[in-house]
PDB file of C-alpha atoms in Angstrom:
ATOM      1  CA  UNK A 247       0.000   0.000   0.000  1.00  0.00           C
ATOM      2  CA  UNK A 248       3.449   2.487   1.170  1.00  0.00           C
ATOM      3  CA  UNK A 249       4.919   1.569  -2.590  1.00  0.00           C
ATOM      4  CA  UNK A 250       1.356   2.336  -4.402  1.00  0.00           C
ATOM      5  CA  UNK A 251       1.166   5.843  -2.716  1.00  0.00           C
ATOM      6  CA  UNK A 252       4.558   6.762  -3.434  1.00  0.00           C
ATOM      7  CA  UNK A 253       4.862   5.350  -6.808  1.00  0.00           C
ATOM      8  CA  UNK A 254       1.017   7.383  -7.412  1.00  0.00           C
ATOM      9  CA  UNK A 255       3.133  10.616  -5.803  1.00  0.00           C
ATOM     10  CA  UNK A 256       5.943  10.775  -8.101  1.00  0.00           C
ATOM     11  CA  UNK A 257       3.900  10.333 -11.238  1.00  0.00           C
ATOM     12  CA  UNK A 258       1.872  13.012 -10.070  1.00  0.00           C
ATOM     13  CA  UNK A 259       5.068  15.253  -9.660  1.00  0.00           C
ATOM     14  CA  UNK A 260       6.116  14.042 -13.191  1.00  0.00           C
ATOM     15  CA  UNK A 261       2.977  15.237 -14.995  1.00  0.00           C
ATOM     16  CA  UNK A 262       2.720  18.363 -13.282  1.00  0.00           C
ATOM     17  CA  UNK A 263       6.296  19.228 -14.421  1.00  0.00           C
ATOM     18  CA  UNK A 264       5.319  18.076 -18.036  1.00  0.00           C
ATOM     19  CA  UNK A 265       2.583  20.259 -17.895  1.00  0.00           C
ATOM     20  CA  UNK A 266       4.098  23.444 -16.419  1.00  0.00           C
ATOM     21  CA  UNK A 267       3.599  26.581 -18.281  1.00  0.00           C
ATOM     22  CA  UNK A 268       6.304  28.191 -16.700  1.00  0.00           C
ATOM     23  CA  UNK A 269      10.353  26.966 -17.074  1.00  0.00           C
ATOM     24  CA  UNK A 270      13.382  28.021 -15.325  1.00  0.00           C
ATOM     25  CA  UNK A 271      16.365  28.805 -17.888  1.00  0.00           C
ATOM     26  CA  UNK A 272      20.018  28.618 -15.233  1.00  0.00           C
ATOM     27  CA  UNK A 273      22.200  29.485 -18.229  1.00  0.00           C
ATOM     28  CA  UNK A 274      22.048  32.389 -21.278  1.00  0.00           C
ATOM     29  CA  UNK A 275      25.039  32.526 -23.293  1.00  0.00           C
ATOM     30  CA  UNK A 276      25.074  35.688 -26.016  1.00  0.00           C
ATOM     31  CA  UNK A 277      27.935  35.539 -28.805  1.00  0.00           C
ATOM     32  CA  UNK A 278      29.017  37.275 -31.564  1.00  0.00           C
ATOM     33  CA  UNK A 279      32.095  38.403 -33.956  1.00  0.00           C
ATOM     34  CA  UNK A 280      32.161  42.215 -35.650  1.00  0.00           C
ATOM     35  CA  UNK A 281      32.777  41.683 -39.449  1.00  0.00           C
ATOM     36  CA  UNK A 282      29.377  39.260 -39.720  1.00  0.00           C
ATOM     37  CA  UNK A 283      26.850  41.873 -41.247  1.00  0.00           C
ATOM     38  CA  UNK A 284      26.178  45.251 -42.137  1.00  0.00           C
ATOM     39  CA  UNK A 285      25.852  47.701 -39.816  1.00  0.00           C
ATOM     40  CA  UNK A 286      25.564  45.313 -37.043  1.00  0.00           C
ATOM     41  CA  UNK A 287      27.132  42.076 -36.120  1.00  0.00           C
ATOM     42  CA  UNK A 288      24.535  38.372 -35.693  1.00  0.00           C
ATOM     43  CA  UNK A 289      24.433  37.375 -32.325  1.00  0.00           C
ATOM     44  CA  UNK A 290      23.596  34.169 -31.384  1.00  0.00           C
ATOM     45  CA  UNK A 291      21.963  33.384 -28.225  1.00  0.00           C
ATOM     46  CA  UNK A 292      21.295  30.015 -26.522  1.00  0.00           C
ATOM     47  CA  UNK A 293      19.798  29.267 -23.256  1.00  0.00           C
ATOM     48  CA  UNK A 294      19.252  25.731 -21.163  1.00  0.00           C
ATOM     49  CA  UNK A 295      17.739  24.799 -18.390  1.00  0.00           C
ATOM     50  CA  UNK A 296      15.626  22.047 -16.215  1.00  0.00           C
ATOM     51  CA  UNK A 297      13.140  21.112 -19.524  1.00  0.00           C
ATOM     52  CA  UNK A 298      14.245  23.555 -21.209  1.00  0.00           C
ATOM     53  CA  UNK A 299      16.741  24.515 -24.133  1.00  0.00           C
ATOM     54  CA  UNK A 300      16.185  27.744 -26.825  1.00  0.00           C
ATOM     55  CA  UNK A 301      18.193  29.251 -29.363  1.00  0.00           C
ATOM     56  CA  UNK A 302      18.123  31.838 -31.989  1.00  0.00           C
ATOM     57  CA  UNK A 303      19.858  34.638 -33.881  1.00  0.00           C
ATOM     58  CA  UNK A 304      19.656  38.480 -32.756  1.00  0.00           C
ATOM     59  CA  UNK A 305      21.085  41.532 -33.952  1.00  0.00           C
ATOM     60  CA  UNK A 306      23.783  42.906 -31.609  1.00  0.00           C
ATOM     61  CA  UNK A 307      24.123  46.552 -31.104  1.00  0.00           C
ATOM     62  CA  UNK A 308      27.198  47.873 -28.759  1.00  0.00           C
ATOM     63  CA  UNK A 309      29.450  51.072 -28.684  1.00  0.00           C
ATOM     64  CA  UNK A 310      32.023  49.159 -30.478  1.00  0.00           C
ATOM     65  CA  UNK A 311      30.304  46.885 -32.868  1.00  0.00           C
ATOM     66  CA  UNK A 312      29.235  49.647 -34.969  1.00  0.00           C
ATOM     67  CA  UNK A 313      30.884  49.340 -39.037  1.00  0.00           C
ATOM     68  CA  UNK A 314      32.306  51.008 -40.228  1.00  0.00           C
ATOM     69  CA  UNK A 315      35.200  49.478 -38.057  1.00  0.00           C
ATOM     70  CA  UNK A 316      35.726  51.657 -34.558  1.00  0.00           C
ATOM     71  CA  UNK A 317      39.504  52.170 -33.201  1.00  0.00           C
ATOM     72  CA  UNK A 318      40.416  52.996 -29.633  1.00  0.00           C
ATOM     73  CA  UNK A 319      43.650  54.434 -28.686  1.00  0.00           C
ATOM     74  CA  UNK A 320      45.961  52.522 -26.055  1.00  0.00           C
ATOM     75  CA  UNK A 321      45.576  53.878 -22.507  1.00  0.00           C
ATOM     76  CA  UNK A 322      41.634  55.230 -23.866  1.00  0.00           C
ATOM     77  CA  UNK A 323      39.244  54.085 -21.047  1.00  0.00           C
ATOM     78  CA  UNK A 324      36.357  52.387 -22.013  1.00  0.00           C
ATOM     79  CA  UNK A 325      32.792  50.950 -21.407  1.00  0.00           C
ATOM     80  CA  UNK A 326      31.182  48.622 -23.538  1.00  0.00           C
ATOM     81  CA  UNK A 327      28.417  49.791 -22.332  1.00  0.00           C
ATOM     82  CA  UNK A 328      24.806  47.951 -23.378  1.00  0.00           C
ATOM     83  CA  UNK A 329      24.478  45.310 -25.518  1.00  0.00           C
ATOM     84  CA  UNK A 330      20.696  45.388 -27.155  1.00  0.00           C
ATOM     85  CA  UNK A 331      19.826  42.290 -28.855  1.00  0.00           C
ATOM     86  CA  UNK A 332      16.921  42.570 -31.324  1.00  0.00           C
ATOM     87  CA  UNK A 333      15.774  39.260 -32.536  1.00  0.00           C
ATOM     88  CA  UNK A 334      16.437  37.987 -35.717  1.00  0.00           C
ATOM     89  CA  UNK A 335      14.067  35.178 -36.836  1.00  0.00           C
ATOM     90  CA  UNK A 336      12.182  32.821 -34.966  1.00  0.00           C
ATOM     91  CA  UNK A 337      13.071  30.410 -31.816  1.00  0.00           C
ATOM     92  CA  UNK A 338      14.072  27.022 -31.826  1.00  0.00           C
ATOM     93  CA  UNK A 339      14.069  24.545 -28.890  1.00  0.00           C
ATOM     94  CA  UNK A 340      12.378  22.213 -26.521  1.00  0.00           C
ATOM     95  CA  UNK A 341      10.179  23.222 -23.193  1.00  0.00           C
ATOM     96  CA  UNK A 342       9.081  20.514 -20.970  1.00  0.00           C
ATOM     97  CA  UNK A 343       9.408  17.907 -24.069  1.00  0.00           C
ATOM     98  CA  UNK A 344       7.333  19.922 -26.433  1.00  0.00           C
ATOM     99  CA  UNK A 345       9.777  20.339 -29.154  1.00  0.00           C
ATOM    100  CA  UNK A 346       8.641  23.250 -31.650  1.00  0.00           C
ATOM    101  CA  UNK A 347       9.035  24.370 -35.303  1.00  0.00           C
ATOM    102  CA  UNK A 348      11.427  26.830 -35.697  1.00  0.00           C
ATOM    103  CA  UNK A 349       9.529  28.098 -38.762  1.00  0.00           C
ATOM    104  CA  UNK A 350       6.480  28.759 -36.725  1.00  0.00           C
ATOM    105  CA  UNK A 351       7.946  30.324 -33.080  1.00  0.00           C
ATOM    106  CA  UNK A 352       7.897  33.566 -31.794  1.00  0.00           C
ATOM    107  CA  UNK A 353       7.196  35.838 -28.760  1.00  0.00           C
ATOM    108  CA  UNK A 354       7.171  38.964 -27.261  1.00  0.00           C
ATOM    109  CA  UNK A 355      10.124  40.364 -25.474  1.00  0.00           C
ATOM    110  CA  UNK A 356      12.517  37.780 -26.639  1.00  0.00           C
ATOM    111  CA  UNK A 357      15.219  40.477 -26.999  1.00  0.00           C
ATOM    112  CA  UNK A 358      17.584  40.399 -24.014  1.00  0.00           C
ATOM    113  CA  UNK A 359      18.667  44.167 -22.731  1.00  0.00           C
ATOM    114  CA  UNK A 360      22.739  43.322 -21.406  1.00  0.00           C
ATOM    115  CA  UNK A 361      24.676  46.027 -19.807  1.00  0.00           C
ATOM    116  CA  UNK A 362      27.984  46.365 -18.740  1.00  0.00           C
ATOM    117  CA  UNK A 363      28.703  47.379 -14.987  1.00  0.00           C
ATOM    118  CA  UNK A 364      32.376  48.966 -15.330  1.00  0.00           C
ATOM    119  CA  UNK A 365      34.865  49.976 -18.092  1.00  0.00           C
ATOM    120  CA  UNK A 366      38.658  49.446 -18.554  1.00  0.00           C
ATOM    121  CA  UNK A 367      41.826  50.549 -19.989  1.00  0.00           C
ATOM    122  CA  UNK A 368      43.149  49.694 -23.286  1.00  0.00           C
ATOM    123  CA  UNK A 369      46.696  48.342 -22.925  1.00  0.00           C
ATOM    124  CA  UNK A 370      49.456  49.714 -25.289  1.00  0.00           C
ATOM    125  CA  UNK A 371      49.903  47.846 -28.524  1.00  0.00           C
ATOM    126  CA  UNK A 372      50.103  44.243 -29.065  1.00  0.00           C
ATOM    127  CA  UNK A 373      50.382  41.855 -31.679  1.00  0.00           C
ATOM    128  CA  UNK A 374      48.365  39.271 -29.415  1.00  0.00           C
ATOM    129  CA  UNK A 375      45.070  39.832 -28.548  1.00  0.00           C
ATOM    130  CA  UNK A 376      43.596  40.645 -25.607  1.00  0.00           C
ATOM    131  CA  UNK A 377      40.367  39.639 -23.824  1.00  0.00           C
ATOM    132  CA  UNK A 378      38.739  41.710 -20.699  1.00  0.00           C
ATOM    133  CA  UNK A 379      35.946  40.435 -18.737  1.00  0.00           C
ATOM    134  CA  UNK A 380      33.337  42.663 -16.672  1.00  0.00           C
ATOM    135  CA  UNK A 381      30.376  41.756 -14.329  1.00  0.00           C
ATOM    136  CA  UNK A 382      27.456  42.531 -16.597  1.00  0.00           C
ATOM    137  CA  UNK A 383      23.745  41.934 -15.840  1.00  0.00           C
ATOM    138  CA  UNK A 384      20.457  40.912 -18.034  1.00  0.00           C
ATOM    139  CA  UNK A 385      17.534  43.441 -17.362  1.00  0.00           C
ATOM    140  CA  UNK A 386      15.322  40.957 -18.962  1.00  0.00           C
ATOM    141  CA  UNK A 387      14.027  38.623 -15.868  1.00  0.00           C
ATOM    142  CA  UNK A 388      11.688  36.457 -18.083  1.00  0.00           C
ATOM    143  CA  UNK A 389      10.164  36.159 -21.860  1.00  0.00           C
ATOM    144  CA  UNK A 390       6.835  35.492 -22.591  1.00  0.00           C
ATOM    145  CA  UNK A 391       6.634  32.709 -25.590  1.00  0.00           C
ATOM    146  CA  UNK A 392       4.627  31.346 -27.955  1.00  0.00           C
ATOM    147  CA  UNK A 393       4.367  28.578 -30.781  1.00  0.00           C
ATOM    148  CA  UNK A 394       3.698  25.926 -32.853  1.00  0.00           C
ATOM    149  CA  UNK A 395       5.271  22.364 -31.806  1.00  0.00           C
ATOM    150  CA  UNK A 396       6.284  19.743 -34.454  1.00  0.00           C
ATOM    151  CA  UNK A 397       2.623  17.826 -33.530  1.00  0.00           C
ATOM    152  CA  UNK A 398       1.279  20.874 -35.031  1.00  0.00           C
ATOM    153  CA  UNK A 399      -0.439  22.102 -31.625  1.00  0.00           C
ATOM    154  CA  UNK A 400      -0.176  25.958 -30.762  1.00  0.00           C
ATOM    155  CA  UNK A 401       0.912  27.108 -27.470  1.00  0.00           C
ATOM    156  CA  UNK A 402       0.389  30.096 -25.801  1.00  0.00           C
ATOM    157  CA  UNK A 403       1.587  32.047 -22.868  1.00  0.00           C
ATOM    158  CA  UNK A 404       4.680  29.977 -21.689  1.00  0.00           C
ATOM    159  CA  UNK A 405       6.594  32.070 -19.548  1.00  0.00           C
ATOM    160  CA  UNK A 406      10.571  31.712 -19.338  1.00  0.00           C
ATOM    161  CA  UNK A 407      12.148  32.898 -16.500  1.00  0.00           C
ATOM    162  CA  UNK A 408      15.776  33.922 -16.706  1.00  0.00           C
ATOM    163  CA  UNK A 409      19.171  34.700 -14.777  1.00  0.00           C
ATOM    164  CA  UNK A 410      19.850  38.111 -14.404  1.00  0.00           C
ATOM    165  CA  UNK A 411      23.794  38.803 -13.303  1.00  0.00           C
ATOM    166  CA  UNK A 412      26.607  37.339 -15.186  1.00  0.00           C
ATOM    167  CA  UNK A 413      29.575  38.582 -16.708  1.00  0.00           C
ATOM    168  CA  UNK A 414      30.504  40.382 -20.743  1.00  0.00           C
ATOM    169  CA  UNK A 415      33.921  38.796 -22.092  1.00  0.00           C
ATOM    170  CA  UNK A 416      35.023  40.945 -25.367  1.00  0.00           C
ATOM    171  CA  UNK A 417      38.377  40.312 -27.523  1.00  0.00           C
ATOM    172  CA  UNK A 418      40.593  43.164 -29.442  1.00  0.00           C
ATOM    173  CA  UNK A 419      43.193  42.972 -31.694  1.00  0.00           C
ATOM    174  CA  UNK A 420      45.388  45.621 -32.325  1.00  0.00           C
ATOM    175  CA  UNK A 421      45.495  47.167 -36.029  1.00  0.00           C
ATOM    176  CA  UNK A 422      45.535  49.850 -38.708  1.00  0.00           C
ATOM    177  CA  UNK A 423      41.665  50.659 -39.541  1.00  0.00           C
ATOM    178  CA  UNK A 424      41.085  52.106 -42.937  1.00  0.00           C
ATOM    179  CA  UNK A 425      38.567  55.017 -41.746  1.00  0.00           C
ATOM    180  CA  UNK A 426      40.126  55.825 -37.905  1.00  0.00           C
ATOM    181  CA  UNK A 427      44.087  54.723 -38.254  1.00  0.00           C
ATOM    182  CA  UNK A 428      45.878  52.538 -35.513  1.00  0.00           C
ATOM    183  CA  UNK A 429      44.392  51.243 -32.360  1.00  0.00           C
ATOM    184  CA  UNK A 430      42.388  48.164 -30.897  1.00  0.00           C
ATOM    185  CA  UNK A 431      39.030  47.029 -32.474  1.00  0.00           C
ATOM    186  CA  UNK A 432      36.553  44.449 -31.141  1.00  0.00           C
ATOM    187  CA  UNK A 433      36.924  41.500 -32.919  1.00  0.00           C
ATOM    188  CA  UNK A 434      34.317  39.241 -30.775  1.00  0.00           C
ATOM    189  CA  UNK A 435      32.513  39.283 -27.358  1.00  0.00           C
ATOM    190  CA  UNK A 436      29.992  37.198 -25.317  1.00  0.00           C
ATOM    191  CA  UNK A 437      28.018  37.831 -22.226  1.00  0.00           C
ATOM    192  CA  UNK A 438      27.377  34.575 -20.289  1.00  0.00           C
ATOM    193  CA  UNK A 439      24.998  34.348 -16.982  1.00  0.00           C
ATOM    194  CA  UNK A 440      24.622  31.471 -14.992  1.00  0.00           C
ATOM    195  CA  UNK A 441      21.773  31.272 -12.114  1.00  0.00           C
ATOM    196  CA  UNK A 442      23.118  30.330  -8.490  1.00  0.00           C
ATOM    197  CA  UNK A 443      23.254  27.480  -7.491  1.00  0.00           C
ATOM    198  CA  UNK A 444      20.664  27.325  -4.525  1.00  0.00           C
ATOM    199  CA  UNK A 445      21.793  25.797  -1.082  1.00  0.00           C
ATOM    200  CA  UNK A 446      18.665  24.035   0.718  1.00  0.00           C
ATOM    201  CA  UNK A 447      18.619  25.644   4.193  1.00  0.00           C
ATOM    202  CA  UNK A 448      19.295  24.366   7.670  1.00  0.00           C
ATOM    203  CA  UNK A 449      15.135  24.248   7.684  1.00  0.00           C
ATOM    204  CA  UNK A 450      14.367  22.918   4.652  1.00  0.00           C
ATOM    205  CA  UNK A 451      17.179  19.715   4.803  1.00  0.00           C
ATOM    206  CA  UNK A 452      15.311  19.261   8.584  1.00  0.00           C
ATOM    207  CA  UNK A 453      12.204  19.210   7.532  1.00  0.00           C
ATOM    208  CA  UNK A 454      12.762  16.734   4.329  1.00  0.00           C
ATOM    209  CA  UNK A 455      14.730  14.576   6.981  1.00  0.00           C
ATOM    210  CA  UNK A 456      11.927  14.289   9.273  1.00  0.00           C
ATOM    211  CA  UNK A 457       9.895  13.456   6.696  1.00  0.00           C
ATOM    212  CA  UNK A 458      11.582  10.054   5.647  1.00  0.00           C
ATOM    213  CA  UNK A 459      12.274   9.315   8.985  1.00  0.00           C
ATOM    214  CA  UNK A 460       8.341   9.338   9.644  1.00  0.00           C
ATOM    215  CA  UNK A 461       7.975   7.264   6.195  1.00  0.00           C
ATOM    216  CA  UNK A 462      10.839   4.466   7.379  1.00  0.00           C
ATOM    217  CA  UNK A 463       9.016   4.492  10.720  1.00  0.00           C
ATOM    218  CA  UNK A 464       5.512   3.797   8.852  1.00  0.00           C
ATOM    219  CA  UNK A 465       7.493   1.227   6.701  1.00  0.00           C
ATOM    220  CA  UNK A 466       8.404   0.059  10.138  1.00  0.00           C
ATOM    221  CA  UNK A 467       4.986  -0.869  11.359  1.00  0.00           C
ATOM    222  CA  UNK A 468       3.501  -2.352   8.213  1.00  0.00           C
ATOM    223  CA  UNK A 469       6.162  -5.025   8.303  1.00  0.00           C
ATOM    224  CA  UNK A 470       5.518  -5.492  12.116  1.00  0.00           C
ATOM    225  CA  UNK A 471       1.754  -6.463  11.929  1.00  0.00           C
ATOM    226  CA  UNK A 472       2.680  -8.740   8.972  1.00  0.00           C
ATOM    227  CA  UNK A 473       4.571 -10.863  11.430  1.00  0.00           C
TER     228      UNK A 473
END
């Protein structure tokens, strides 16, 4: 009778995860390289989580991914600032097992808003180049998605949740630009946020111990009046 209500328990926690209209992403990666496009650079975008994995293409806009080709001095501070992505096409992915069509996805808000917390010095010149990192954060604390799956069903309303803090890598390379002379110019850059990982408090691991202690105890007793 213990196994059946367990066993009925877990499948009910199953489903209800299967069924969830909300998903957790833990991970949003953003890349992209300068020379890709005209004025702007593609950016591609990925994000995973528990049930759930996207992707798709965005236009980047940042202080230095402007063409024609921008040039910074050595010793010039700078900060890269925000990093709008406008997206570029529709999603692809899975969410809870639903896998969709990426010719038939879309949503609103699925543009992430990165900005750049501090700014740095540009070293003198190399022939290597160089990459900086800076904490960064995502202003964008959730999307709001719709689409069509592979089955053909439409779904509505599934809201994504997402990391907000992370950190903006970029790399330079030192050269000779045709339309602002000598000096370092972004050559790619990616923003990466990962959620925390959550530590179950002193509560929380007492009260989930308690719990199978009271379950071994009932276990306990059922195999007492059987003998």
């Amino acid at each position: 009778m213990l196994k059946r209500a367990l066993v009925i328990a877990a499948l009910s926690f199953f489903v209800t995860v299967a069924r969830a209209d909300s998903f957790d992403v833990t991970q949003i990666t953003v890349s992209f390289v300068q020379f890709t496009g005209f004025p702007y650079p593609a950016a591609s975008v990925t994000m995973s989580g528990p049930n759930a994995s996207l992707s798709y293409t965005a236009v980047a806009l940042c202080d230095a991914c402007v063409l024609p080709e921008q040039s910074f001095a050595p010793g010039t501070r700078f900060s890269p600032g925000g990093l709008p992505l406008n997206p570029d096409g529709n999603w692809t992915g899975e969410l809870g097992g639903m896998a969709f069509d990426n010719s038939n996805s879309g949503g609103s808000g699925l543009g992430l808003g990165i900005y750049t917390l501090r700014s740095f010095v540009f070293p003198q010149p190399s022939a290597t180049p160089f990459t900086v990192c800076l904490p960064a954060v995502n202003e964008q604390p959730a999307l709001e998605l719709f689409g069509e799956t592979t089955s053909g069903n439409n779904v509505q309303n599934i809201n994504v949740k997402l990391p907000t803090s992370g950190r903006d890598c970029t790399t330079w390379s030192y050269g000779d630009y045709p339309y602002e002379g000598p000096g370092w110019g972004l050559v790619s850059g990616s923003f990466t946020v990962t959620a925390p990982t959550v530590t179950p408090e002193p509560g929380t691991m007492a009260l989930a111990g308690s719990g199978l202690l009271m379950l071994a105890m009932i276990k306990l007793r059922l195999l007492k009046r059987k003998t």
